[in-house]
Short mmCIF file of N, CA and C and ligand atoms in Angstrom, two decimals:
data_model
loop_
_atom_site.label_atom_id
_atom_site.label_comp_id
_atom_site.label_asym_id
_atom_site.label_seq_id
_atom_site.Cartn_x
_atom_site.Cartn_y
_atom_site.Cartn_z
N MET A 1145 77.95 95.19 89.12
CA MET A 1145 78.63 95.03 89.86
C MET A 1145 79.00 96.47 88.96
N SER A 1146 78.93 98.18 90.16
CA SER A 1146 80.55 98.49 89.32
C SER A 1146 81.69 99.03 90.53
N VAL A 1147 82.49 99.34 88.71
CA VAL A 1147 84.00 98.32 89.80
C VAL A 1147 84.94 100.25 89.63
N ASN A 1148 85.47 100.97 90.40
CA ASN A 1148 85.96 101.34 90.92
C ASN A 1148 87.68 100.87 90.94
N VAL A 1149 88.38 101.49 89.75
CA VAL A 1149 89.07 101.06 89.86
C VAL A 1149 90.96 102.73 90.35
N ILE A 1150 91.92 102.27 91.35
CA ILE A 1150 91.54 103.46 91.33
C ILE A 1150 93.26 103.33 91.86
N PHE A 1151 94.12 104.80 91.16
CA PHE A 1151 95.86 103.59 90.60
C PHE A 1151 96.70 104.58 90.91
N GLY A 1152 97.90 104.35 91.79
CA GLY A 1152 99.42 105.75 90.98
C GLY A 1152 100.65 104.91 90.80
N SER A 1153 101.17 105.61 89.69
CA SER A 1153 101.37 105.35 88.66
C SER A 1153 102.51 106.24 88.20
N ASP A 1154 104.12 106.19 89.02
CA ASP A 1154 105.06 106.44 88.34
C ASP A 1154 105.73 106.40 86.40
N GLY A 1155 105.60 105.58 86.88
CA GLY A 1155 106.52 104.95 85.63
C GLY A 1155 105.26 104.52 84.79
N GLY A 1156 104.22 104.02 84.75
CA GLY A 1156 103.52 103.79 83.65
C GLY A 1156 102.61 102.18 84.18
N ALA A 1157 104.25 101.00 84.47
CA ALA A 1157 103.17 99.78 85.03
C ALA A 1157 101.50 99.48 85.06
N THR A 1158 102.00 100.01 86.46
CA THR A 1158 100.99 100.46 87.45
C THR A 1158 99.49 100.83 86.65
N LYS A 1159 99.10 101.59 85.72
CA LYS A 1159 98.69 102.09 85.15
C LYS A 1159 98.71 101.20 84.09
N ALA A 1160 99.41 100.48 83.92
CA ALA A 1160 98.30 99.91 82.33
C ALA A 1160 98.69 98.52 83.55
N VAL A 1161 98.41 98.33 83.90
CA VAL A 1161 97.77 96.74 85.17
C VAL A 1161 96.25 97.04 85.02
N ALA A 1162 96.42 98.58 85.66
CA ALA A 1162 95.27 99.84 85.90
C ALA A 1162 94.16 99.17 84.89
N ALA A 1163 94.43 99.56 83.95
CA ALA A 1163 93.11 99.14 82.92
C ALA A 1163 93.21 98.51 82.38
N ARG A 1164 94.01 97.33 82.68
CA ARG A 1164 93.44 95.92 82.17
C ARG A 1164 92.96 95.43 83.05
N ILE A 1165 93.22 95.34 84.36
CA ILE A 1165 91.83 94.97 85.48
C ILE A 1165 90.98 96.06 85.19
N ALA A 1166 90.27 97.22 84.83
CA ALA A 1166 88.96 97.60 84.14
C ALA A 1166 88.62 97.56 83.25
N LYS A 1167 89.48 96.48 82.22
CA LYS A 1167 89.16 96.33 80.86
C LYS A 1167 88.39 94.77 81.39
N HIS A 1168 88.71 94.26 82.11
CA HIS A 1168 88.41 92.35 83.06
C HIS A 1168 86.88 92.75 84.16
N THR A 1169 86.46 94.37 84.38
CA THR A 1169 85.79 94.14 85.55
C THR A 1169 84.45 95.11 84.46
N GLN A 1170 84.82 95.81 83.65
CA GLN A 1170 83.91 96.41 82.82
C GLN A 1170 83.75 97.99 83.79
N GLY A 1171 85.23 98.83 84.46
CA GLY A 1171 85.11 99.55 85.21
C GLY A 1171 85.62 100.59 84.74
N ARG A 1172 86.23 101.48 85.62
CA ARG A 1172 86.68 102.66 85.45
C ARG A 1172 88.25 102.67 86.40
N ALA A 1173 88.88 102.93 85.23
CA ALA A 1173 90.77 102.67 85.95
C ALA A 1173 90.77 104.17 86.02
N ILE A 1174 90.65 104.91 87.30
CA ILE A 1174 90.16 106.79 87.72
C ILE A 1174 92.49 106.37 88.50
N ASP A 1175 93.19 107.70 87.41
CA ASP A 1175 94.63 108.04 88.84
C ASP A 1175 94.36 109.31 89.79
N ILE A 1176 94.99 108.58 90.69
CA ILE A 1176 94.75 109.21 92.21
C ILE A 1176 94.53 110.56 91.90
N LYS A 1177 95.67 111.02 90.99
CA LYS A 1177 95.32 112.45 91.02
C LYS A 1177 94.74 113.69 90.60
N ALA A 1178 93.77 112.37 90.11
CA ALA A 1178 92.24 113.14 89.33
C ALA A 1178 90.85 112.12 90.80
N ALA A 1179 91.34 111.69 90.87
CA ALA A 1179 90.52 110.78 91.72
C ALA A 1179 89.14 111.66 92.55
N SER A 1180 88.44 111.97 92.76
CA SER A 1180 88.12 112.16 94.22
C SER A 1180 87.46 111.45 94.78
N VAL A 1181 87.04 112.14 96.59
CA VAL A 1181 86.51 111.32 97.55
C VAL A 1181 85.16 110.35 96.99
N ALA A 1182 83.94 111.21 96.30
CA ALA A 1182 83.32 109.77 96.01
C ALA A 1182 83.46 108.85 95.48
N ASP A 1183 84.62 108.89 94.02
CA ASP A 1183 85.00 107.80 93.41
C ASP A 1183 85.48 106.48 94.61
N PHE A 1184 85.53 106.76 95.44
CA PHE A 1184 85.83 105.38 96.23
C PHE A 1184 85.09 105.38 97.16
N GLU A 1185 83.79 105.87 96.98
CA GLU A 1185 82.19 105.04 97.60
C GLU A 1185 81.62 105.05 96.40
N ASN A 1186 81.90 105.67 95.22
CA ASN A 1186 80.18 105.57 94.58
C ASN A 1186 80.13 103.72 93.21
N CYS A 1187 81.32 102.75 94.05
CA CYS A 1187 80.49 101.92 93.35
C CYS A 1187 80.49 100.51 94.29
N SER A 1188 80.53 99.66 93.34
CA SER A 1188 80.34 98.55 94.70
C SER A 1188 81.54 97.64 94.62
N LEU A 1189 82.81 98.02 93.69
CA LEU A 1189 83.83 97.31 93.92
C LEU A 1189 84.56 97.73 94.23
N LEU A 1190 85.44 98.34 95.36
CA LEU A 1190 86.75 99.75 94.67
C LEU A 1190 88.43 98.73 94.83
N ILE A 1191 88.68 98.88 93.81
CA ILE A 1191 89.68 98.51 93.80
C ILE A 1191 90.80 98.51 93.53
N LEU A 1192 92.19 99.22 94.42
CA LEU A 1192 93.05 100.17 94.80
C LEU A 1192 94.45 99.73 94.12
N GLY A 1193 95.72 100.02 93.41
CA GLY A 1193 96.25 99.88 93.35
C GLY A 1193 98.21 100.93 93.34
N ALA A 1194 98.66 100.44 93.82
CA ALA A 1194 100.24 101.36 93.83
C ALA A 1194 101.38 100.45 93.59
N PRO A 1195 102.34 100.57 93.28
CA PRO A 1195 103.61 100.75 92.87
C PRO A 1195 104.30 100.54 94.23
N THR A 1196 105.04 100.09 94.88
CA THR A 1196 105.86 100.61 95.82
C THR A 1196 107.37 101.16 95.81
N TYR A 1197 107.67 102.20 95.93
CA TYR A 1197 108.66 103.12 96.15
C TYR A 1197 110.00 103.32 97.23
N GLY A 1198 111.29 103.74 97.34
CA GLY A 1198 111.99 104.23 97.95
C GLY A 1198 112.12 102.93 99.00
N ALA A 1199 112.05 102.56 99.87
CA ALA A 1199 112.42 101.38 100.87
C ALA A 1199 110.44 100.76 101.49
N GLY A 1200 109.98 100.43 100.49
CA GLY A 1200 108.77 100.43 100.89
C GLY A 1200 107.86 101.28 101.30
N ASP A 1201 107.97 102.38 100.51
CA ASP A 1201 107.14 103.17 100.49
C ASP A 1201 105.84 103.32 99.77
N LEU A 1202 104.38 104.41 99.65
CA LEU A 1202 104.01 104.40 99.00
C LEU A 1202 104.37 105.46 97.19
N GLN A 1203 103.55 104.83 96.43
CA GLN A 1203 103.78 105.32 95.44
C GLN A 1203 103.38 106.92 95.55
N ALA A 1204 104.59 108.08 95.77
CA ALA A 1204 104.33 109.60 95.70
C ALA A 1204 102.80 110.15 95.57
N ASP A 1205 102.03 110.42 94.33
CA ASP A 1205 100.30 110.25 94.41
C ASP A 1205 100.07 109.72 94.94
N TRP A 1206 100.04 108.50 95.29
CA TRP A 1206 98.98 108.45 96.95
C TRP A 1206 99.81 109.09 97.88
N GLU A 1207 100.89 109.49 98.39
CA GLU A 1207 101.34 109.75 99.84
C GLU A 1207 100.97 111.23 99.38
N ALA A 1208 100.37 111.80 99.07
CA ALA A 1208 100.38 112.76 98.08
C ALA A 1208 98.50 113.53 98.17
N ASN A 1209 97.93 112.38 98.15
CA ASN A 1209 96.64 112.27 97.38
C ASN A 1209 95.57 111.11 99.19
N PHE A 1210 96.77 110.88 99.58
CA PHE A 1210 96.40 109.89 100.79
C PHE A 1210 94.84 110.44 101.17
N ASP A 1211 94.68 111.99 101.74
CA ASP A 1211 93.70 112.11 102.32
C ASP A 1211 92.08 111.91 101.40
N LYS A 1212 92.31 111.53 100.82
CA LYS A 1212 91.30 110.59 99.53
C LYS A 1212 90.49 109.88 100.04
N LEU A 1213 91.26 109.30 100.59
CA LEU A 1213 91.15 108.21 100.95
C LEU A 1213 91.34 108.50 102.15
N THR A 1214 91.63 108.33 102.85
CA THR A 1214 91.20 108.49 104.13
C THR A 1214 90.36 108.94 104.64
N ASN A 1215 88.85 109.94 103.67
CA ASN A 1215 87.66 110.52 103.67
C ASN A 1215 86.90 109.32 103.55
N ALA A 1216 87.48 108.79 102.52
CA ALA A 1216 86.35 108.21 102.07
C ALA A 1216 85.27 107.63 103.13
N LYS A 1217 83.87 107.30 103.06
CA LYS A 1217 83.65 105.61 103.66
C LYS A 1217 83.61 104.58 103.36
N LEU A 1218 84.42 104.58 103.92
CA LEU A 1218 84.40 102.66 103.41
C LEU A 1218 83.81 102.19 104.77
N ALA A 1219 83.16 102.01 104.90
CA ALA A 1219 82.76 101.09 105.82
C ALA A 1219 81.66 100.05 105.59
N GLY A 1220 82.40 98.37 105.89
CA GLY A 1220 81.75 97.32 105.08
C GLY A 1220 82.07 97.58 103.66
N LYS A 1221 82.29 98.67 103.26
CA LYS A 1221 82.71 97.90 101.78
C LYS A 1221 83.74 97.10 101.05
N LYS A 1222 83.08 96.73 100.06
CA LYS A 1222 84.33 95.84 99.43
C LYS A 1222 85.56 95.80 99.31
N VAL A 1223 86.43 95.38 99.51
CA VAL A 1223 87.55 96.51 98.69
C VAL A 1223 88.83 95.00 98.17
N ALA A 1224 89.24 95.47 97.19
CA ALA A 1224 90.18 94.93 96.45
C ALA A 1224 91.52 95.37 96.26
N LEU A 1225 92.64 94.80 96.14
CA LEU A 1225 93.71 95.41 96.24
C LEU A 1225 94.96 94.69 95.17
N PHE A 1226 95.69 95.97 94.12
CA PHE A 1226 96.85 94.95 93.96
C PHE A 1226 97.94 96.40 94.27
N GLY A 1227 99.50 95.71 94.00
CA GLY A 1227 100.74 96.41 94.15
C GLY A 1227 100.91 96.03 93.31
N THR A 1228 101.97 96.54 93.29
CA THR A 1228 103.33 95.72 91.70
C THR A 1228 104.54 96.49 92.38
N GLY A 1229 105.67 95.48 92.26
CA GLY A 1229 106.83 95.78 92.17
C GLY A 1229 107.54 95.05 92.22
N ASP A 1230 108.87 95.04 92.63
CA ASP A 1230 110.18 94.22 91.65
C ASP A 1230 110.70 93.22 92.91
N GLN A 1231 110.51 91.89 93.16
CA GLN A 1231 110.50 90.86 94.09
C GLN A 1231 112.69 90.65 93.96
N ALA A 1232 112.81 90.46 92.59
CA ALA A 1232 114.40 91.05 92.43
C ALA A 1232 114.99 91.34 93.20
N GLY A 1233 114.73 93.23 92.72
CA GLY A 1233 115.31 94.03 92.88
C GLY A 1233 114.71 94.20 94.83
N TYR A 1234 114.33 94.03 94.72
CA TYR A 1234 113.40 94.80 96.02
C TYR A 1234 113.04 93.54 97.38
N PRO A 1235 113.89 92.86 97.22
CA PRO A 1235 113.32 91.08 98.33
C PRO A 1235 112.93 91.85 99.19
N ASP A 1236 113.10 92.76 100.35
CA ASP A 1236 112.71 93.03 101.59
C ASP A 1236 112.00 94.11 101.50
N SER A 1237 111.15 94.34 100.28
CA SER A 1237 110.06 94.81 100.77
C SER A 1237 109.74 95.01 99.75
N PHE A 1238 109.67 93.75 98.89
CA PHE A 1238 108.21 93.52 97.29
C PHE A 1238 106.95 93.59 98.28
N VAL A 1239 106.47 94.86 96.90
CA VAL A 1239 105.35 94.85 97.15
C VAL A 1239 104.44 95.49 98.27
N ASP A 1240 105.22 95.67 99.32
CA ASP A 1240 104.82 97.37 100.34
C ASP A 1240 103.38 97.88 100.60
N ALA A 1241 103.61 98.27 99.50
CA ALA A 1241 102.97 99.72 99.54
C ALA A 1241 101.67 98.68 99.42
N MET A 1242 100.79 97.96 99.10
CA MET A 1242 99.69 97.16 99.43
C MET A 1242 99.18 96.72 100.75
N GLY A 1243 100.63 96.27 101.67
CA GLY A 1243 100.14 96.27 102.93
C GLY A 1243 100.10 97.66 103.72
N ILE A 1244 100.92 98.79 103.10
CA ILE A 1244 100.19 99.55 104.06
C ILE A 1244 98.28 100.87 102.96
N LEU A 1245 98.32 100.05 101.71
CA LEU A 1245 96.28 100.05 101.54
C LEU A 1245 95.92 99.34 102.52
N TYR A 1246 96.37 98.59 102.99
CA TYR A 1246 95.81 97.17 103.37
C TYR A 1246 95.23 98.23 105.40
N ASP A 1247 96.34 97.62 105.32
CA ASP A 1247 96.04 98.85 106.96
C ASP A 1247 95.41 99.97 106.81
N GLN A 1248 95.35 100.61 106.43
CA GLN A 1248 94.89 101.85 106.47
C GLN A 1248 92.81 101.63 105.58
N VAL A 1249 92.30 100.92 104.88
CA VAL A 1249 90.96 100.64 104.06
C VAL A 1249 90.54 99.92 105.09
N VAL A 1250 91.50 98.44 106.04
CA VAL A 1250 91.24 98.40 107.15
C VAL A 1250 90.44 99.17 108.69
N GLU A 1251 91.59 100.18 109.17
CA GLU A 1251 91.51 100.32 109.26
C GLU A 1251 89.84 101.40 108.96
N GLN A 1252 89.39 101.46 108.14
CA GLN A 1252 88.49 102.60 107.63
C GLN A 1252 87.37 101.43 108.04
N GLY A 1253 87.40 100.43 108.41
CA GLY A 1253 86.25 99.51 107.74
C GLY A 1253 86.34 98.87 106.94
N ALA A 1254 86.81 99.09 105.73
CA ALA A 1254 86.28 97.99 104.67
C ALA A 1254 86.58 96.08 105.10
N THR A 1255 86.25 95.84 103.64
CA THR A 1255 85.60 94.00 104.12
C THR A 1255 86.85 93.97 102.53
N VAL A 1256 88.12 93.37 102.99
CA VAL A 1256 88.80 93.35 101.87
C VAL A 1256 89.04 91.79 101.35
N VAL A 1257 88.67 91.91 100.21
CA VAL A 1257 88.86 90.49 99.78
C VAL A 1257 90.19 90.47 98.39
N GLY A 1258 90.01 89.14 97.99
CA GLY A 1258 91.23 88.60 97.15
C GLY A 1258 92.38 88.50 97.26
N PHE A 1259 92.47 88.67 98.88
CA PHE A 1259 94.03 87.53 99.21
C PHE A 1259 94.83 86.71 97.77
N THR A 1260 95.67 86.36 97.94
CA THR A 1260 96.23 85.39 96.76
C THR A 1260 96.73 84.03 97.74
N ASP A 1261 97.63 83.64 96.86
CA ASP A 1261 99.08 82.77 97.64
C ASP A 1261 100.29 83.34 97.41
N THR A 1262 101.24 83.03 98.14
CA THR A 1262 102.28 83.68 97.37
C THR A 1262 103.67 82.35 96.77
N THR A 1263 102.96 82.40 97.01
CA THR A 1263 103.89 80.49 96.06
C THR A 1263 103.24 81.55 94.55
N GLY A 1264 104.83 81.21 93.62
CA GLY A 1264 105.61 81.32 92.84
C GLY A 1264 106.08 83.06 92.98
N TYR A 1265 107.03 83.58 93.95
CA TYR A 1265 107.25 84.14 93.75
C TYR A 1265 107.92 84.09 94.99
N ASP A 1266 108.87 84.91 95.29
CA ASP A 1266 110.39 85.09 95.84
C ASP A 1266 111.02 85.94 95.97
N TYR A 1267 111.09 85.86 97.61
CA TYR A 1267 111.90 87.43 97.93
C TYR A 1267 111.31 87.07 99.61
N THR A 1268 112.07 88.16 99.84
CA THR A 1268 112.12 87.95 101.24
C THR A 1268 111.40 88.19 102.62
N ALA A 1269 110.48 89.59 101.90
CA ALA A 1269 109.80 89.86 103.24
C ALA A 1269 108.89 90.88 102.14
N SER A 1270 107.82 91.10 103.17
CA SER A 1270 106.97 92.38 102.38
C SER A 1270 105.16 92.22 103.41
N LYS A 1271 105.39 93.96 103.23
CA LYS A 1271 104.10 94.13 104.48
C LYS A 1271 103.20 93.74 104.21
N ALA A 1272 103.38 93.20 102.71
CA ALA A 1272 101.77 92.84 101.97
C ALA A 1272 101.09 91.81 102.62
N GLU A 1273 101.67 90.40 103.51
CA GLU A 1273 102.04 89.45 103.22
C GLU A 1273 100.97 88.95 104.68
N ARG A 1274 100.59 88.30 104.82
CA ARG A 1274 100.00 88.64 106.68
C ARG A 1274 98.83 86.60 106.30
N ASP A 1275 99.52 86.27 107.97
CA ASP A 1275 98.89 84.83 108.26
C ASP A 1275 99.82 84.22 106.65
N GLY A 1276 100.82 84.75 105.64
CA GLY A 1276 101.33 83.74 104.81
C GLY A 1276 100.67 83.71 103.48
N ARG A 1277 99.59 85.17 102.92
CA ARG A 1277 99.00 84.84 101.92
C ARG A 1277 99.16 86.74 101.69
N PHE A 1278 99.09 87.13 100.70
CA PHE A 1278 99.24 88.23 100.15
C PHE A 1278 97.67 88.88 100.41
N VAL A 1279 97.70 90.24 100.78
CA VAL A 1279 96.12 91.18 101.02
C VAL A 1279 95.39 91.01 100.04
N GLY A 1280 96.17 91.02 98.48
CA GLY A 1280 95.93 91.34 97.05
C GLY A 1280 96.87 90.71 96.42
N LEU A 1281 96.57 91.15 94.96
CA LEU A 1281 97.08 90.55 94.09
C LEU A 1281 98.21 91.27 93.29
N ALA A 1282 99.86 90.43 93.77
CA ALA A 1282 101.27 91.59 93.53
C ALA A 1282 101.26 90.56 92.20
N LEU A 1283 102.01 91.33 91.75
CA LEU A 1283 101.95 92.14 90.58
C LEU A 1283 103.79 92.31 90.38
N ASP A 1284 104.80 91.46 89.36
CA ASP A 1284 105.73 92.10 88.94
C ASP A 1284 106.16 91.62 87.47
N GLN A 1285 105.69 93.33 86.99
CA GLN A 1285 106.09 93.81 85.83
C GLN A 1285 107.25 93.64 85.22
N ASP A 1286 108.33 93.56 86.25
CA ASP A 1286 109.30 94.13 86.32
C ASP A 1286 110.56 92.34 86.07
N GLY A 1287 109.80 91.47 86.01
CA GLY A 1287 110.73 89.99 86.45
C GLY A 1287 109.29 89.02 86.11
N GLN A 1288 108.77 89.36 86.19
CA GLN A 1288 107.74 88.08 85.90
C GLN A 1288 106.55 89.09 85.07
N SER A 1289 106.49 89.65 83.92
CA SER A 1289 105.26 89.96 83.24
C SER A 1289 104.33 89.17 82.65
N SER A 1290 105.22 87.93 82.65
CA SER A 1290 104.44 86.86 81.65
C SER A 1290 103.23 86.30 82.42
N LYS A 1291 103.78 86.36 83.61
CA LYS A 1291 102.72 85.72 84.27
C LYS A 1291 101.08 86.43 84.80
N THR A 1292 101.17 87.80 84.19
CA THR A 1292 100.11 89.02 84.78
C THR A 1292 98.95 88.49 84.19
N GLU A 1293 98.83 88.18 82.85
CA GLU A 1293 97.78 87.87 82.20
C GLU A 1293 97.10 87.05 83.62
N LYS A 1294 97.12 85.49 83.62
CA LYS A 1294 97.25 84.58 84.39
C LYS A 1294 96.74 85.32 85.65
N ARG A 1295 97.02 86.02 86.19
CA ARG A 1295 97.15 85.77 87.90
C ARG A 1295 95.55 86.88 87.95
N ILE A 1296 95.82 87.61 87.12
CA ILE A 1296 94.79 89.17 87.22
C ILE A 1296 93.34 87.94 86.89
N THR A 1297 93.18 87.18 85.36
CA THR A 1297 91.97 86.53 85.55
C THR A 1297 91.13 85.74 86.81
N GLU A 1298 92.41 84.71 87.30
CA GLU A 1298 92.40 84.43 87.75
C GLU A 1298 91.77 84.79 89.74
N TRP A 1299 92.33 86.08 89.31
CA TRP A 1299 92.42 87.15 91.02
C TRP A 1299 91.18 87.39 90.64
N ILE A 1300 90.66 88.17 89.35
CA ILE A 1300 88.93 88.75 89.52
C ILE A 1300 88.04 87.63 88.93
N SER A 1301 87.82 86.50 89.31
CA SER A 1301 87.10 85.70 88.94
C SER A 1301 86.93 85.47 89.97
N ARG A 1302 87.77 85.67 91.21
CA ARG A 1302 87.49 85.10 93.04
C ARG A 1302 86.64 86.93 93.53
N LEU A 1303 86.92 87.50 92.86
CA LEU A 1303 86.06 89.01 93.73
C LEU A 1303 84.86 89.64 93.54
N ALA A 1304 83.73 88.26 92.36
CA ALA A 1304 82.64 88.84 92.50
C ALA A 1304 81.56 88.54 93.60
C1 LIG B 2005 113.49 103.67 93.26
C2 LIG B 2005 112.62 102.93 92.98
C3 LIG B 2005 112.37 101.52 94.08
C4 LIG B 2005 111.31 100.64 94.34
N1 LIG B 2005 111.37 99.87 95.53
C5 LIG B 2005 110.36 99.05 95.15
C6 LIG B 2005 110.49 98.06 96.73
O1 LIG B 2005 110.39 98.80 97.20
N2 LIG B 2005 109.24 97.02 96.63
C7 LIG B 2005 108.61 97.03 95.45
O2 LIG B 2005 108.47 96.17 94.81
N3 LIG B 2005 108.95 97.37 94.01
C8 LIG B 2005 109.97 98.57 94.39
N4 LIG B 2005 109.65 99.07 93.51
C9 LIG B 2005 109.78 98.42 91.72
C10 LIG B 2005 108.59 99.37 90.98
O3 LIG B 2005 107.37 99.55 92.06
C11 LIG B 2005 108.12 99.10 89.94
O4 LIG B 2005 109.35 98.58 89.04
C12 LIG B 2005 106.59 99.37 89.59
O5 LIG B 2005 105.88 98.21 88.46
C13 LIG B 2005 106.36 100.59 88.62
O6 LIG B 2005 105.34 100.74 89.61
P1 LIG B 2005 105.31 102.92 87.90
O7 LIG B 2005 105.66 101.67 86.61
O8 LIG B 2005 103.37 102.26 88.22
O9 LIG B 2005 105.50 103.40 88.93
C14 LIG B 2005 111.43 100.23 92.95
C15 LIG B 2005 111.66 100.99 92.16
C16 LIG B 2005 112.22 102.32 91.78
C17 LIG B 2005 112.52 102.67 90.79
#
């Protein structure tokens, strides 16, 4: 399995998480700023990660480079998503950016794997929730960083 982990990060939290996920999957972590369209396509599992900013928006580098994603051929491709957020600080838009990425890759025909339970989180609303589950791995490095390693390893074990 070849894995590309494409991420955006303002403050470094998502970058660090992407590096950990890449290490566990023996994949490559690639900043969206430096990514090419081919980086989205030339892997057997594509993992995309973003923090949420503003009032439920994608991180700025993702917004600025969104065409790299939309130009990629993702029909039938296995894609997994992770989002970083702060459920105590932003309970009404927790990890919303992951939901934005989800809608886009689904529109492009990707097969999204790695949905997770919302148990263990405390928030009010999230665009990343569908039918009571998160569309990927939700991580809170602001308030629940001690839970991150277990969440990552359990999630990755279900992606293969
Ligand atoms: C101005 C600002 C707005 C934010 N808005 C949200 C939000 O709407 N939802 C959320 O879950 N987290 C929000 N966060 C928290 C960040 O997504 C979180 O701290 C994340 O780990 C940052 O990742 P980074 O260090 O890779 O940039 C916000 C943080 C800041 C500073």
